[in-house]
Structures are given as structure tokens and as C-alpha cells.
mmCIF file of C-alpha atoms in Angstrom:
data_model
loop_
_atom_site.group_PDB
_atom_site.id
_atom_site.type_symbol
_atom_site.label_atom_id
_atom_site.label_comp_id
_atom_site.label_asym_id
_atom_site.label_seq_id
_atom_site.Cartn_x
_atom_site.Cartn_y
_atom_site.Cartn_z
ATOM 1 C CA MET O 1 -0.040 -0.001 0.033
ATOM 2 C CA SER O 2 1.346 3.247 -0.947
ATOM 3 C CA ASN O 3 2.374 6.055 1.675
ATOM 4 C CA SER O 4 0.420 8.600 -0.114
ATOM 5 C CA VAL O 5 -2.827 7.029 1.162
ATOM 6 C CA THR O 6 -4.416 9.322 3.707
ATOM 7 C CA ASP O 7 -7.987 8.053 4.183
ATOM 8 C CA ILE O 8 -9.461 4.559 3.627
ATOM 9 C CA ASP O 9 -13.345 4.673 3.182
ATOM 10 C CA TRP O 10 -16.193 3.067 4.838
ATOM 11 C CA GLY O 11 -16.189 -0.644 4.001
ATOM 12 C CA ALA O 12 -13.227 -0.548 1.623
ATOM 13 C CA PHE O 13 -11.901 -3.890 3.158
ATOM 14 C CA PHE O 14 -15.168 -5.170 4.356
ATOM 15 C CA ASN O 15 -15.399 -8.996 4.371
ATOM 16 C CA CYS O 16 -11.809 -9.431 3.041
ATOM 17 C CA THR O 17 -11.203 -12.444 5.371
ATOM 18 C CA GLY O 18 -8.192 -13.548 3.503
ATOM 19 C CA LEU O 19 -6.324 -10.378 4.136
ATOM 20 C CA THR O 20 -3.562 -11.117 6.630
ATOM 21 C CA ASP O 21 -0.699 -8.953 5.745
ATOM 22 C CA VAL O 22 -0.388 -5.325 4.341
ATOM 23 C CA TYR O 23 2.887 -4.034 2.997
ATOM 24 C CA TYR O 24 2.942 -0.191 3.589
ATOM 25 C CA SER O 25 5.623 1.836 1.867
ATOM 26 C CA GLY O 26 5.738 4.325 4.774
ATOM 27 C CA THR O 27 6.622 4.327 8.442
ATOM 28 C CA GLU O 28 4.556 3.201 11.389
ATOM 29 C CA GLU O 29 3.968 6.868 12.329
ATOM 30 C CA GLN O 30 2.427 7.616 8.986
ATOM 31 C CA TRP O 31 0.287 4.554 9.251
ATOM 32 C CA LYS O 32 -1.185 5.794 12.402
ATOM 33 C CA ASN O 33 -2.190 9.104 10.739
ATOM 34 C CA ILE O 34 -4.275 7.413 8.232
ATOM 35 C CA SER O 35 -8.002 7.865 8.711
ATOM 36 C CA ILE O 36 -9.642 4.389 8.524
ATOM 37 C CA ALA O 37 -13.395 4.361 8.480
ATOM 38 C CA SER O 38 -15.858 1.939 9.870
ATOM 39 C CA TYR O 39 -16.191 -1.763 8.567
ATOM 40 C CA ASN O 40 -12.540 -2.236 7.774
ATOM 41 C CA ASP O 41 -11.936 -4.748 10.507
ATOM 42 C CA CYS O 42 -10.033 -7.213 8.186
ATOM 43 C CA LEU O 43 -7.648 -4.142 7.517
ATOM 44 C CA LYS O 44 -7.235 -3.312 11.071
ATOM 45 C CA ASN O 45 -6.712 -7.031 12.103
ATOM 46 C CA ALA O 46 -3.976 -7.542 9.474
ATOM 47 C CA THR O 47 -0.225 -7.552 10.194
ATOM 48 C CA ILE O 48 1.303 -4.222 8.800
ATOM 49 C CA HIS O 49 4.650 -4.509 7.532
ATOM 50 C CA TYR O 50 6.213 -0.881 7.502
ATOM 51 C CA LYS O 51 9.083 0.282 5.351
ATOM 52 C CA PRO O 52 12.288 -0.044 7.372
ATOM 53 C CA TRP O 53 14.261 2.941 8.227
ATOM 54 C CA ALA O 54 17.424 3.315 6.274
ATOM 55 C CA TYR O 55 19.310 4.458 9.469
ATOM 56 C CA THR O 56 18.954 3.749 13.269
ATOM 57 C CA ILE O 57 20.026 6.268 15.609
ATOM 58 C CA ASN O 58 21.253 4.378 18.561
ATOM 59 C CA THR O 59 22.510 6.984 21.006
ATOM 60 C CA VAL O 60 22.896 10.798 21.183
ATOM 61 C CA THR O 61 25.600 11.699 23.708
ATOM 62 C CA LYS O 62 26.331 15.428 24.703
ATOM 63 C CA SER O 63 29.648 16.442 26.010
ATOM 64 C CA SER O 64 31.384 19.737 26.777
ATOM 65 C CA THR O 65 32.686 20.013 23.138
ATOM 66 C CA GLY O 66 29.900 18.728 21.202
ATOM 67 C CA VAL O 67 27.540 15.687 20.344
ATOM 68 C CA THR O 68 28.327 12.214 19.385
ATOM 69 C CA VAL O 69 25.627 10.288 17.427
ATOM 70 C CA ASN O 70 26.062 6.539 17.219
ATOM 71 C CA LEU O 71 24.089 5.191 14.097
ATOM 72 C CA THR O 72 23.717 2.154 11.951
ATOM 73 C CA GLN O 73 22.968 2.251 8.289
ATOM 74 C CA ASN O 74 20.350 -0.448 7.644
ATOM 75 C CA SER O 75 20.144 -0.289 3.991
ATOM 76 C CA ALA O 76 21.797 1.652 0.991
ATOM 77 C CA ALA O 77 20.781 5.123 1.243
ATOM 78 C CA GLU O 78 22.794 8.538 1.244
ATOM 79 C CA GLY O 79 21.588 10.647 4.093
ATOM 80 C CA ARG O 80 22.696 13.706 6.050
ATOM 81 C CA LEU O 81 22.887 13.672 9.807
ATOM 82 C CA ILE O 82 21.196 16.896 11.307
ATOM 83 C CA ILE O 83 21.890 17.834 14.853
ATOM 84 C CA ALA O 84 19.793 20.503 16.236
ATOM 85 C CA ALA O 85 20.444 22.366 19.613
ATOM 86 C CA TYR O 86 17.714 24.221 21.407
ATOM 87 C CA ASP O 87 17.732 26.530 24.309
ATOM 88 C CA ASP O 88 15.886 26.019 27.573
ATOM 89 C CA SER O 89 12.741 27.500 26.127
ATOM 90 C CA GLY O 90 12.776 24.989 23.310
ATOM 91 C CA ALA O 91 13.711 27.347 20.518
ATOM 92 C CA LEU O 92 15.983 26.141 17.931
ATOM 93 C CA VAL O 93 19.570 27.927 18.205
ATOM 94 C CA ARG O 94 21.718 25.973 15.912
ATOM 95 C CA ALA O 95 21.741 23.179 13.456
ATOM 96 C CA VAL O 96 24.692 21.346 12.126
ATOM 97 C CA VAL O 97 24.612 19.124 8.903
ATOM 98 C CA SER O 98 26.953 16.134 8.546
ATOM 99 C CA ASP O 99 27.450 13.892 5.677
ATOM 100 C CA ILE O 100 27.317 10.239 6.487
ATOM 101 C CA PHE O 101 29.679 7.832 5.028
ATOM 102 C CA LEU O 102 28.640 4.257 6.088
ATOM 103 C CA SER O 103 27.885 0.971 4.338
ATOM 104 C CA ALA O 104 24.750 -1.147 4.894
ATOM 105 C CA GLY O 105 25.023 -2.883 8.151
ATOM 106 C CA GLU O 106 27.893 -0.728 9.452
ATOM 107 C CA THR O 107 27.676 1.188 12.773
ATOM 108 C CA SER O 108 29.643 4.252 13.638
ATOM 109 C CA ASN O 109 30.017 7.338 15.688
ATOM 110 C CA VAL O 110 29.525 10.845 14.195
ATOM 111 C CA ASP O 111 31.010 13.579 16.262
ATOM 112 C CA VAL O 112 29.750 17.105 15.911
ATOM 113 C CA SER O 113 31.500 20.194 17.566
ATOM 114 C CA MET O 114 28.794 22.605 18.870
ATOM 115 C CA ASP O 115 27.435 24.395 21.987
ATOM 116 C CA THR O 116 25.202 21.862 23.833
ATOM 117 C CA SER O 117 23.964 23.893 26.806
ATOM 118 C CA GLY O 118 20.423 23.070 26.026
ATOM 119 C CA ALA O 119 18.646 20.162 24.479
ATOM 120 C CA VAL O 120 19.840 18.306 21.335
ATOM 121 C CA ARG O 121 18.092 16.191 18.749
ATOM 122 C CA ALA O 122 19.564 14.055 16.007
ATOM 123 C CA PHE O 123 17.709 13.621 12.718
ATOM 124 C CA VAL O 124 18.790 11.522 9.541
ATOM 125 C CA TRP O 125 17.258 13.218 6.475
ATOM 126 C CA ASP O 126 17.277 12.495 2.625
ATOM 127 C CA LEU O 127 17.993 15.910 1.273
ATOM 128 C CA GLY O 128 16.711 14.778 -2.276
ATOM 129 C CA THR O 129 13.315 13.716 -1.312
ATOM 130 C CA GLN O 130 12.901 15.818 1.963
ATOM 131 C CA THR O 131 11.889 12.784 3.899
ATOM 132 C CA PRO O 132 13.320 11.310 7.116
ATOM 133 C CA PHE O 133 15.748 8.250 6.840
ATOM 134 C CA ALA O 134 15.606 7.465 10.616
ATOM 135 C CA GLU O 135 13.245 8.177 13.635
ATOM 136 C CA CYS O 136 14.746 11.235 15.393
ATOM 137 C CA LYS O 137 16.205 10.942 18.939
#
């Protein structure tokens, strides 16, 4: 099923008793945002297989000189690591972009020098399609 689906109308999967698995081209978060109308119990009871993330952010560690992100590349993809720093009020104060040079299955640390006095979050982004490649941490 395409990740472009936003709504599933009333009874679209009514009485589809043979439906056991759905292969969805988006993430679990995207699936949860689909509006599914009544009488689609077969769909709701099926096992949903989501598109796997191209990267997994394992840990994000702050130090006095910056941030270390430990990540694993799960599949072939060219991504950019974005580290965002926030002040105590939650406002974005700085974002640093770093290229990622990993092979599928490889795990590595990426070190980014930056002020880390507030909160930090890490993202892996596909700059070509403007879509996330990993769940942010």
C-alpha cells in the first residue's frame, strides 16, 4: 500500500477475510495518521509491515565540546545527519549538518562540535526527497 494514502473509506476492506498482511511503503507513524473508517476490521486486524528505516540512531551523547551520535545504516541510502540544538525555552538555536559515510550494516559514531548547553536532537534526512531516513532521537 502506498504511503500517499491518507484515508480509507467505509467498508473498503469489508469481508476481506483472506487479508492477513499489508505491506505499507511508509513508516508506522505515517500509518497511524491514516483515517480508517468503519467496517474495515479485516484491515485493522492484518499484520502491517512498514518500510524499514534506512538508518537507526542508537544513541545521542552530549559532551562539553559537542555531540556524538552512534548510528547504524540499515540499507543503501545517502543521508545527512542533522543535529539540532535548542535553548531552555525549546527554541532552535543551531543546526549542524554532517554527511554520513557508512555501508549497509555498518555502525559508527559521528562527532559534531557545537554548543550543547540546551537540549539536542538528532535526525537523519534525505535531502533529495525531503523525507526522514531515521526516527529522531
